[in-house]
CSV table of C-alpha atoms and ligand atoms in Angstrom, one decimal:
chain,number,residue,atom,x,y,z
A,1,MET,CA,-2.0,22.6,-13.9
A,2,GLU,CA,1.0,23.0,-11.6
A,3,GLY,CA,3.7,24.1,-14.0
A,4,HIS,CA,5.2,20.8,-15.1
A,5,GLY,CA,3.8,20.9,-18.7
A,6,ASP,CA,6.2,21.8,-21.6
A,7,TYR,CA,4.2,21.2,-24.8
A,8,THR,CA,4.4,17.4,-25.3
A,9,LEU,CA,7.7,17.0,-23.3
A,10,GLY,CA,8.1,15.6,-19.8
A,11,HIS,CA,6.9,12.3,-18.6
A,12,ILE,CA,5.9,10.3,-15.6
A,13,SER,CA,6.3,6.5,-15.1
A,14,VAL,CA,5.4,4.0,-12.5
A,15,ARG,CA,7.1,0.6,-11.8
A,16,ASP,CA,4.9,-2.4,-12.5
A,17,GLY,CA,6.8,-5.6,-11.4
A,18,ASP,CA,9.7,-6.0,-13.9
A,19,HIS,CA,8.4,-3.3,-16.1
A,20,MET,CA,7.4,0.3,-16.1
A,21,ILE,CA,4.3,2.1,-17.4
A,22,MET,CA,4.9,5.4,-19.2
A,23,LYS,CA,3.0,7.7,-21.4
A,24,ARG,CA,3.6,7.7,-25.1
A,25,ASN,CA,5.4,10.6,-26.9
A,26,GLY,CA,3.4,13.2,-28.8
A,27,ILE,CA,0.8,14.2,-26.2
A,28,GLY,CA,0.9,16.6,-23.2
A,29,LEU,CA,0.8,15.4,-19.6
A,30,GLU,CA,-2.9,16.5,-19.4
A,31,GLU,CA,-3.8,14.5,-22.5
A,32,VAL,CA,-2.8,11.1,-21.2
A,33,THR,CA,-5.5,8.4,-21.3
A,34,ASP,CA,-5.4,4.7,-20.7
A,35,ASP,CA,-4.7,3.9,-24.3
A,36,ALA,CA,-1.7,6.3,-24.4
A,37,LEU,CA,0.3,4.1,-21.9
A,38,LEU,CA,3.2,2.0,-22.9
A,39,THR,CA,4.6,-1.0,-20.9
A,40,ILE,CA,8.4,-1.0,-21.2
A,41,ASP,CA,10.8,-3.5,-19.6
A,42,LEU,CA,13.7,-2.2,-17.5
A,43,GLN,CA,16.1,-2.6,-20.4
A,44,GLY,CA,14.1,-0.2,-22.4
A,45,LYS,CA,12.2,-2.6,-24.7
A,46,ARG,CA,8.5,-2.0,-25.3
A,47,VAL,CA,6.3,-4.9,-24.2
A,48,SER,CA,2.9,-3.4,-25.0
A,49,GLY,CA,1.1,-0.3,-26.0
A,50,GLU,CA,0.8,1.8,-29.2
A,51,GLY,CA,2.6,4.9,-30.3
A,52,PRO,CA,6.1,6.4,-30.1
A,53,MET,CA,8.2,6.0,-27.0
A,54,HIS,CA,9.9,9.0,-25.4
A,55,LEU,CA,13.6,9.3,-26.4
A,56,GLU,CA,14.3,9.8,-22.7
A,57,ALA,CA,12.7,6.6,-21.4
A,58,VAL,CA,16.2,5.5,-20.5
A,59,LEU,CA,16.2,8.0,-17.7
A,60,HIS,CA,13.4,6.1,-16.0
A,61,THR,CA,14.6,2.6,-16.6
A,62,ALA,CA,18.1,3.5,-15.3
A,63,VAL,CA,16.6,4.9,-12.1
A,64,TYR,CA,14.4,1.9,-11.5
A,65,ARG,CA,17.4,-0.5,-12.0
A,66,ALA,CA,19.6,1.6,-9.6
A,67,ARG,CA,16.9,2.3,-6.9
A,68,PRO,CA,14.8,-0.6,-5.8
A,69,ASP,CA,13.0,1.8,-3.3
A,70,VAL,CA,11.8,4.0,-6.2
A,71,ASN,CA,8.5,3.0,-7.7
A,72,ALA,CA,7.6,6.1,-9.6
A,73,VAL,CA,9.6,8.7,-11.6
A,74,VAL,CA,8.8,12.2,-13.0
A,75,HIS,CA,11.0,14.0,-15.5
A,76,THR,CA,9.9,17.4,-16.5
A,77,HIS,CA,11.1,20.9,-17.3
A,78,PRO,CA,9.1,23.2,-15.0
A,79,LEU,CA,9.9,26.9,-15.0
A,80,TYR,CA,11.3,27.5,-11.5
A,81,SER,CA,13.1,24.2,-11.1
A,82,THR,CA,14.7,24.6,-14.5
A,83,ALA,CA,15.7,28.2,-13.7
A,84,PHE,CA,17.1,27.0,-10.4
A,85,GLY,CA,19.3,24.5,-12.3
A,86,ALA,CA,20.8,27.4,-14.3
A,87,VAL,CA,22.3,29.2,-11.4
A,88,ASP,CA,24.6,28.4,-8.5
A,89,ALA,CA,22.0,28.2,-5.8
A,90,LYS,CA,20.9,25.9,-2.9
A,91,LEU,CA,17.4,25.0,-1.9
A,92,GLU,CA,17.0,26.7,1.5
A,93,MET,CA,14.8,25.5,4.4
A,94,ILE,CA,12.5,28.5,4.1
A,95,ASN,CA,9.0,26.9,4.7
A,96,HIS,CA,7.2,23.6,5.3
A,97,ASP,CA,7.5,22.6,1.6
A,98,ALA,CA,11.3,22.9,1.6
A,99,VAL,CA,11.6,20.5,4.5
A,100,LEU,CA,10.7,17.6,2.1
A,101,PHE,CA,14.2,18.2,0.6
A,102,ALA,CA,16.1,18.6,3.8
A,103,GLU,CA,18.6,16.0,2.7
A,104,GLY,CA,19.5,18.2,-0.2
A,105,LEU,CA,19.1,17.9,-4.0
A,106,ALA,CA,21.5,16.1,-6.3
A,107,TYR,CA,22.9,17.8,-9.4
A,108,PHE,CA,23.7,16.4,-12.8
A,109,ASP,CA,26.0,18.6,-14.9
A,110,GLU,CA,27.8,16.2,-17.2
A,111,THR,CA,25.7,17.3,-20.1
A,112,SER,CA,22.7,19.4,-21.0
A,113,GLU,CA,21.8,17.1,-23.9
A,114,LEU,CA,18.7,14.9,-24.1
A,115,ILE,CA,19.3,11.7,-22.2
A,116,MET,CA,18.9,9.1,-24.9
A,117,THR,CA,21.5,6.3,-24.3
A,118,PRO,CA,21.5,3.7,-21.5
A,119,ALA,CA,25.0,5.1,-20.4
A,120,GLN,CA,23.6,8.6,-20.1
A,121,GLY,CA,20.6,7.3,-18.1
A,122,GLU,CA,23.0,5.5,-15.8
A,123,ALA,CA,25.0,8.7,-15.3
A,124,VAL,CA,21.9,10.6,-14.2
A,125,ALA,CA,20.9,7.7,-11.9
A,126,ALA,CA,24.5,7.8,-10.4
A,127,ALA,CA,24.2,11.6,-9.9
A,128,LEU,CA,20.8,11.1,-8.2
A,129,GLY,CA,22.4,8.7,-5.7
A,130,ASN,CA,20.0,8.2,-2.8
A,131,LYS,CA,18.4,11.6,-3.1
A,132,ARG,CA,14.7,12.3,-3.9
A,133,ALA,CA,15.5,14.6,-6.8
A,134,VAL,CA,18.2,15.5,-9.2
A,135,VAL,CA,18.5,18.9,-10.9
A,136,MET,CA,19.7,18.4,-14.5
A,137,ARG,CA,21.6,21.6,-15.4
A,138,GLY,CA,20.4,23.3,-18.5
A,139,HIS,CA,17.6,20.8,-18.8
A,140,GLY,CA,15.1,20.1,-16.0
A,141,VAL,CA,14.6,17.8,-13.0
A,142,LEU,CA,14.1,14.2,-12.3
A,143,VAL,CA,12.0,13.4,-9.2
A,144,THR,CA,11.5,10.0,-7.5
A,145,GLY,CA,8.9,8.5,-5.2
A,146,LYS,CA,8.1,5.3,-3.4
A,147,THR,CA,4.6,5.5,-4.9
A,148,LEU,CA,2.8,7.4,-7.6
A,149,PRO,CA,1.1,9.8,-5.2
A,150,TRP,CA,4.4,10.5,-3.5
A,151,VAL,CA,6.2,11.2,-6.8
A,152,VAL,CA,3.5,13.6,-7.9
A,153,TYR,CA,3.4,15.3,-4.6
A,154,THR,CA,7.2,15.6,-4.5
A,155,ALA,CA,7.4,17.0,-8.1
A,156,LEU,CA,4.7,19.6,-7.4
A,157,THR,CA,6.3,20.5,-4.1
A,158,LEU,CA,9.8,21.0,-5.6
A,159,GLU,CA,8.4,23.5,-8.1
A,160,ARG,CA,6.4,25.2,-5.5
A,161,VAL,CA,9.2,25.6,-3.0
A,162,LEU,CA,11.6,27.0,-5.6
A,163,GLN,CA,8.9,29.4,-6.7
A,164,ILE,CA,8.5,30.6,-3.1
A,165,GLN,CA,12.3,30.8,-2.7
A,166,ALA,CA,12.5,33.0,-5.9
A,167,ILE,CA,9.8,35.3,-4.5
A,168,ALA,CA,11.4,35.4,-1.0
A,169,LYS,CA,14.8,36.2,-2.5
A,170,SER,CA,13.3,39.2,-4.4
A,171,LEU,CA,11.9,40.6,-1.1
A,172,GLY,CA,15.1,40.4,0.9
A,173,GLU,CA,17.7,38.2,2.4
A,174,LEU,CA,16.6,34.6,3.1
A,175,ARG,CA,16.0,33.5,6.7
A,176,PRO,CA,16.1,29.7,6.5
A,177,MET,CA,15.0,27.6,9.6
A,178,SER,CA,17.5,25.6,11.5
A,179,ASP,CA,18.2,21.8,10.8
A,180,GLU,CA,16.5,21.0,14.1
A,181,MET,CA,13.4,22.9,13.1
A,182,ALA,CA,13.3,21.3,9.7
A,183,SER,CA,13.4,17.8,11.1
A,184,ALA,CA,10.7,18.7,13.7
A,185,VAL,CA,8.4,19.9,10.8
A,186,TYR,CA,9.2,16.8,8.7
A,187,GLN,CA,7.8,14.4,11.4
A,188,ASP,CA,4.5,16.2,11.5
A,189,LYS,CA,4.0,17.1,7.9
A,190,TYR,CA,5.2,14.1,5.8
A,191,ARG,CA,3.1,11.1,6.7
A,192,ASP,CA,1.7,8.6,4.2
A,193,GLU,CA,-1.9,9.3,5.1
A,194,PHE,CA,-1.4,13.0,4.4
A,195,ILE,CA,0.0,12.2,1.0
A,196,GLY,CA,-3.1,10.0,0.4
A,197,ASN,CA,-5.3,13.0,1.2
A,198,TYR,CA,-3.4,15.3,-1.1
A,199,TRP,CA,-3.5,12.7,-3.9
A,200,ASN,CA,-7.3,12.3,-3.6
A,201,TYR,CA,-7.6,16.1,-3.6
A,202,LEU,CA,-5.6,16.3,-6.8
A,203,ILE,CA,-7.8,13.7,-8.5
A,204,ARG,CA,-10.9,15.7,-7.5
A,205,GLN,CA,-9.2,18.9,-8.8
A,206,VAL,CA,-8.5,17.3,-12.2
A,207,ARG,CA,-12.1,16.0,-12.4
A,208,ARG,CA,-13.5,19.5,-11.5
A,209,ALA,CA,-11.4,21.1,-14.2
A,210,GLY,CA,-12.9,18.7,-16.7
A,211,MET,CA,-9.5,17.3,-17.6
A,212,ALA,CA,-10.3,13.6,-16.9
A,213,PRO,CA,-12.2,11.8,-19.7
A,214,ASP,CA,-15.5,10.1,-18.8
A,215,GLY,CA,-14.5,7.2,-16.6
A,216,GLY,CA,-10.9,8.4,-16.7
A,217,MET,CA,-8.6,8.0,-13.7
A,218,ALA,CA,-10.8,5.1,-12.4
A,219,HIS,CA,-7.6,3.4,-11.3
A,220,ALA,CA,-5.9,6.4,-9.9
A,221,GLY,CA,-6.7,5.5,-6.3
A,222,ALA,CA,-5.2,2.0,-6.7
A,223,TYR,CA,-1.7,3.2,-6.1
B,1,ZN,ZN1,14.1,16.2,-20.7
């Protein structure tokens, strides 16, 4: 609903102890149901769940191994974020959304291939470093979060801010806010309770759109 879908490509995972839970391959983001979830250990071996694993599961496992603070990962190919990765541009502090990325974005430009081997996954995790998100040139983005609501919010916000930047750039020269202003905005805007409100709103929105099966998303508030 927010521009992250790309046929059946793109995926989201959440850490669950020594494992991660991730959707199976072959279905779109909006088609995921409880029985389409795979449990995979952090070396990439399936522990439970039916159906094909995404080739790029190694992206997620490598990030979980490298970043103990990360408990949820999104890898998608949204239009604006992917277009942004195709040019020599910087995310500018042009509105409240942008402030979430005040520390800057990471860039991965070793290859534009699918990330299918543990070594490639580790190279993306190394490029990510301690940032929230890494732009994978010629490919898409990988976004991290400390919780599932945070990673969803961060992924949606990255796409939104780059869309706003693209529109703003077409209107005239960008007028970014100062670093001091960005850090003042951050304190007020990015609190856990607000992210909880946004998460609950997104769940209601999905239900209103009729995109959750009967009884679906019953556990969505548990994170
Ligand atoms: Zn990909």
